[in-house]
Tab-separated table of C-alpha atoms in Angstrom:
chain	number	residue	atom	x	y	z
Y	219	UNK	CA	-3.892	-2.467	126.009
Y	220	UNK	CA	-0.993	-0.473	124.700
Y	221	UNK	CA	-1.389	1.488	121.839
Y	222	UNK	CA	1.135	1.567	118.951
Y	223	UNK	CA	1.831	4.058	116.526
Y	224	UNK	CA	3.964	4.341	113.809
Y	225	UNK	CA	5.178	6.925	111.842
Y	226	UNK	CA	1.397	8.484	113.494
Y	227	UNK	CA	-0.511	6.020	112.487
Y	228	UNK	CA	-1.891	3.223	114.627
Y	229	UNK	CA	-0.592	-0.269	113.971
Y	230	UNK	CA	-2.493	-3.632	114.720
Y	231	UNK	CA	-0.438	-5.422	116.489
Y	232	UNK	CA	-1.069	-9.195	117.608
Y	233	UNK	CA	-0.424	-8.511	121.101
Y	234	UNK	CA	-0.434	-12.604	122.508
Y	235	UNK	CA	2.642	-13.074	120.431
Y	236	UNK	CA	4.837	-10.330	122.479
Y	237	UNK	CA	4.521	-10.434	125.891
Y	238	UNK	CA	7.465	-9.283	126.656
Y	239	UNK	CA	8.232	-5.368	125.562
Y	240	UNK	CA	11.538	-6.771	123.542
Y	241	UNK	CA	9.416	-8.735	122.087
Y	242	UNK	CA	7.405	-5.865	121.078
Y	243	UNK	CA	9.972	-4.091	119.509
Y	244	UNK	CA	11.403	-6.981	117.412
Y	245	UNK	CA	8.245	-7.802	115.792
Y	246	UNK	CA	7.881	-3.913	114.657
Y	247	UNK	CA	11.633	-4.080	113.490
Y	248	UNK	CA	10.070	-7.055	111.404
Y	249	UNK	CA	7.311	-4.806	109.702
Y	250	UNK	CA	8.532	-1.711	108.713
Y	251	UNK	CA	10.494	-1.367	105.397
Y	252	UNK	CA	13.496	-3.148	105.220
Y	253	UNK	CA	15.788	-0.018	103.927
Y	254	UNK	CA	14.542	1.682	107.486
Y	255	UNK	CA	14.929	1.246	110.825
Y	256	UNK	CA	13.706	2.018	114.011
Y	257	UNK	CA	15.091	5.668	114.828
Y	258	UNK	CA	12.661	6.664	118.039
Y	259	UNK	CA	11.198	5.013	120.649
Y	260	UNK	CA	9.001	6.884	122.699
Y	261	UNK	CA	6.497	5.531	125.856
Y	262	UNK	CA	3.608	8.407	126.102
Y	263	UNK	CA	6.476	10.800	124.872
Y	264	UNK	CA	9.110	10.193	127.168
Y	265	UNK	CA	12.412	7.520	126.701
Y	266	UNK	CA	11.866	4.310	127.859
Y	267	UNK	CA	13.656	3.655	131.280
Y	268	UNK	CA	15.987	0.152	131.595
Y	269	UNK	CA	12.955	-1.229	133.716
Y	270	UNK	CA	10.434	-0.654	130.478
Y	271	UNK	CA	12.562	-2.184	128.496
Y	272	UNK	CA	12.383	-5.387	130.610
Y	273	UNK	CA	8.517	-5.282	131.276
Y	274	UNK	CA	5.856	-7.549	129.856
Y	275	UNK	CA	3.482	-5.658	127.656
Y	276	UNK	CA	0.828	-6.263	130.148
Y	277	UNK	CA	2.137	-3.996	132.398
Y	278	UNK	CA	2.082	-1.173	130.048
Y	279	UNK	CA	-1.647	-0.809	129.393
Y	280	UNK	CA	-2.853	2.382	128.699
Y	281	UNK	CA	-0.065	3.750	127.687
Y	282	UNK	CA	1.128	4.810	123.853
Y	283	UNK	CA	4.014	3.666	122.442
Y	284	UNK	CA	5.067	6.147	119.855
Y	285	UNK	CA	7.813	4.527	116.918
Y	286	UNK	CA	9.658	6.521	114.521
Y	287	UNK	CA	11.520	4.693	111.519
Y	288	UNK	CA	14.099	6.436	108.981
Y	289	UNK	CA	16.792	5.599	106.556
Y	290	UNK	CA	19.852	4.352	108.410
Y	291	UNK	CA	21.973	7.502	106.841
Y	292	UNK	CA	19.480	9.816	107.797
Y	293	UNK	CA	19.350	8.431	111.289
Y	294	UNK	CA	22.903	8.874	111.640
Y	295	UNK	CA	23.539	12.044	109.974
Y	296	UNK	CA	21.129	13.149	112.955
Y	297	UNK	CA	23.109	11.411	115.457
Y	298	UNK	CA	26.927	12.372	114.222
Y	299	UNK	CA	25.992	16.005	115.302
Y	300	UNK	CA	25.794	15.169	119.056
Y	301	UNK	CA	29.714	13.366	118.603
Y	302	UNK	CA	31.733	16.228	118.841
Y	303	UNK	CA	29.633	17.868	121.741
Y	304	UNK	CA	30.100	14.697	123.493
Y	305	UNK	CA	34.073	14.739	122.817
Y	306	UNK	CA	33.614	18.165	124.632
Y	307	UNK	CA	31.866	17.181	127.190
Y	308	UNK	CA	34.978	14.226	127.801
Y	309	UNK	CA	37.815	16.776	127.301
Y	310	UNK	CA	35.936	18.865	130.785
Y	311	UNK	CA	35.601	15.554	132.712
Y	312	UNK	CA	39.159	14.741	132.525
Y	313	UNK	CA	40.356	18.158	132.799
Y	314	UNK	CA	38.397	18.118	135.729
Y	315	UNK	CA	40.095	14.944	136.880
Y	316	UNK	CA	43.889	16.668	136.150
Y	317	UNK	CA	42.937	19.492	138.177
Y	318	UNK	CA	42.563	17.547	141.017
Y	319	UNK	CA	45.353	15.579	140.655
Y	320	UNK	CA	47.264	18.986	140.125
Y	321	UNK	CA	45.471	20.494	143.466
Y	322	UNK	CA	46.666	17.540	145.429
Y	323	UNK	CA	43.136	16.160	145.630
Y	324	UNK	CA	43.951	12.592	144.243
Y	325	UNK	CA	40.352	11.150	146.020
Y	326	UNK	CA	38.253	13.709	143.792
Y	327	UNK	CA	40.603	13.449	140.631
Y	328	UNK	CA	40.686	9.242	140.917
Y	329	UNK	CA	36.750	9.672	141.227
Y	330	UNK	CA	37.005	12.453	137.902
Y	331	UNK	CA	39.113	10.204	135.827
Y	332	UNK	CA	37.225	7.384	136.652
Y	333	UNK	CA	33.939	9.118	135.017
Y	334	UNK	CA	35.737	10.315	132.081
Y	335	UNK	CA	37.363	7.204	130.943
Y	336	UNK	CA	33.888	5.422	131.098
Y	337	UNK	CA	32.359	8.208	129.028
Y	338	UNK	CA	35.102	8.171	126.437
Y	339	UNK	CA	34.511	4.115	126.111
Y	340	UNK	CA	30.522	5.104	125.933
Y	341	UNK	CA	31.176	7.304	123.211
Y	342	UNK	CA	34.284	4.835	121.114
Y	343	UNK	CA	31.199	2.257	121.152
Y	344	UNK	CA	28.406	4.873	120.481
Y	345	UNK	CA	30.072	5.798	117.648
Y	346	UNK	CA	31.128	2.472	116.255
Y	347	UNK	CA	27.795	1.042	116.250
Y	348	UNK	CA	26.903	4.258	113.831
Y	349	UNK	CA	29.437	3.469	111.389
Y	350	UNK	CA	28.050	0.562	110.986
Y	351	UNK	CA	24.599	1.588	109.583
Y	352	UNK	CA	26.243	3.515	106.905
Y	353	UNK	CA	27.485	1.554	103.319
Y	354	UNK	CA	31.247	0.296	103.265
Y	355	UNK	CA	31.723	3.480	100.836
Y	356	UNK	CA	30.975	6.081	103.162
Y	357	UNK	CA	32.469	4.690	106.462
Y	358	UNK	CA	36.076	6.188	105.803
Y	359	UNK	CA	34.582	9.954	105.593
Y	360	UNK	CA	33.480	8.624	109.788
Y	361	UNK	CA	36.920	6.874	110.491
Y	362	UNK	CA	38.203	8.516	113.598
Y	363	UNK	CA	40.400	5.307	114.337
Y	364	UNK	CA	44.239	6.759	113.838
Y	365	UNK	CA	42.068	9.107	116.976
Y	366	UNK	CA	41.065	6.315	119.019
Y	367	UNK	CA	44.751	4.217	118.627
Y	368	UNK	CA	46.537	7.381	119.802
Y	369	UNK	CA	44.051	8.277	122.516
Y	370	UNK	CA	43.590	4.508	123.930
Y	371	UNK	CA	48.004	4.785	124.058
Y	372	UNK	CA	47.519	7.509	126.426
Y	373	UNK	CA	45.147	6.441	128.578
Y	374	UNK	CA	47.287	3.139	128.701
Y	375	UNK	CA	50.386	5.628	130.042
Y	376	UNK	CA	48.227	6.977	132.328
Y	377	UNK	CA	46.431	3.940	133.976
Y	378	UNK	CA	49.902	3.023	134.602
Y	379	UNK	CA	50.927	6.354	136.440
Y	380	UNK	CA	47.577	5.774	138.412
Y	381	UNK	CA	48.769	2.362	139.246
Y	382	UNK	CA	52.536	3.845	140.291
Y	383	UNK	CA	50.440	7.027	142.073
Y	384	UNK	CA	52.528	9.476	139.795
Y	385	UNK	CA	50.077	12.045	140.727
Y	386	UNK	CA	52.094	15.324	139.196
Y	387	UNK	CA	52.953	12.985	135.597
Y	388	UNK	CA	49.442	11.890	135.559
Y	389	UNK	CA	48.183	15.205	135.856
Y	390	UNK	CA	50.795	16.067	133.333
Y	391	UNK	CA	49.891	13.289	131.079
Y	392	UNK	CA	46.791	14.479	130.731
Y	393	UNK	CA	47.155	18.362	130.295
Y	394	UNK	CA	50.071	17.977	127.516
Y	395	UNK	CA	49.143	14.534	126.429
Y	396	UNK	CA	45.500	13.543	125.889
Y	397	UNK	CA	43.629	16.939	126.033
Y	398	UNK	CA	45.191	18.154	123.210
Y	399	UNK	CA	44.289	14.698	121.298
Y	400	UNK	CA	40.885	15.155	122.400
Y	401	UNK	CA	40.873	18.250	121.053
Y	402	UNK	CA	41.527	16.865	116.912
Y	403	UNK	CA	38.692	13.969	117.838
Y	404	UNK	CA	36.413	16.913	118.276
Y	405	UNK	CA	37.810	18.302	115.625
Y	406	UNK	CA	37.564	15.212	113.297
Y	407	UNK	CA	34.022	14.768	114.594
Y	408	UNK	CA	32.917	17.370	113.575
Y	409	UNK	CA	34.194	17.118	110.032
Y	410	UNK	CA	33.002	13.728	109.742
Y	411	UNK	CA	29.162	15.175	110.918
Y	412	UNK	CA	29.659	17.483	108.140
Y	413	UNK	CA	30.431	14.707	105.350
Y	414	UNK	CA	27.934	12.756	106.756
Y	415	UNK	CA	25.127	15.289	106.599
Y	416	UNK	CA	26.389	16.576	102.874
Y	417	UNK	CA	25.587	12.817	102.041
Y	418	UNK	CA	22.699	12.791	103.344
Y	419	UNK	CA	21.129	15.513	101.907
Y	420	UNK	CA	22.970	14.959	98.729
């Protein structure tokens, strides 16, 4: 049978009334105090792949299931200081993509651009769900949306330039357009994973 901890200590958990892992989960969500939440999941001290998530319990015998739970602020103060690392990590990809497009390589820069618009939309819904676990009062130190309305413009321009193949104003697009707006969301990122950890520790 799977074993259960939380917060280190074993729980009793009625295991005929999950048999699916979900299932699992929702009934711990259900037990632990209502001002927390789950913040870690860990299976014998690894992440849980898509397939574990979809298991029955059954199939997990043996193993440990290891479950942190913290305040929703705390949780996301921890979080907020990947965002602007990740913002980083977008600005490469699509300079990657321009400097294909700029080298005449439109396969490898379609393929580039392709990657970094679905990490940017990752992160824009990443980040939203976060702002939601703090109060109203705090959510406008996070707001990065006069960000995301100017960014989501330029990728608009661009997809259209893709659509047109205007391989030299896409490429231009993005060097003199959107890398330099990526550049203030890491910027405002990072403030707002300063607020948020003042506040937390506050």
């Amino acid at each position: 049978m799977i074993r259960v901890r939380v917060n280190g200590n074993y729980a009793d958990i009625p295991m005929a009334s999950v048999p699916r892992f979900t299932d699992l989960v929702e009934f711990l969500k259900s037990q632990i105090d209502p001002d927390h939440m789950i913040t870690t999941l860990l299976l014998d001290g690894r992440e849980l792949t898509d397939d574990e998530w979809n298991q029955n319990v059954s199939s997990l015998m043996g193993d440990t299931l290891d479950v942190t739970t913290g305040h929703p602020e705390a949780y996301v103060a921890d979080r907020m200081q990947d965002a602007s690392r990740v913002v980083r990590s977008c600005f490469y990809e699509f300079r990657d993509a321009r400097k294909g497009f700029q080298d005449g390589d439109t396969v490898t820069g379609n393929k580039r651009l392709k990657i970094a618009v679905d990490t940017l939309k990752a992160f824009f819904e990443w980040y939203g769900t976060l702002v939601q676990l703090v109060s109203e009062t705090k959510r406008e130190k996070l707001d990065i949306s006069p960000q995301v309305v100017e960014i989501s413009e330029s990728c608009k321009k661009i997809c259209q330039q893709q659509l047109y193949q205007s391989w030299w104003a896409l490429g231009e697009s993005l060097e003199k357009d959107l890398e330099p707006k990526l550049d203030k969301l890491e910027d405002a990122c990072r403030r707002a994973a300063r607020e948020v950890q003042a506040q937390a520790s506050a």
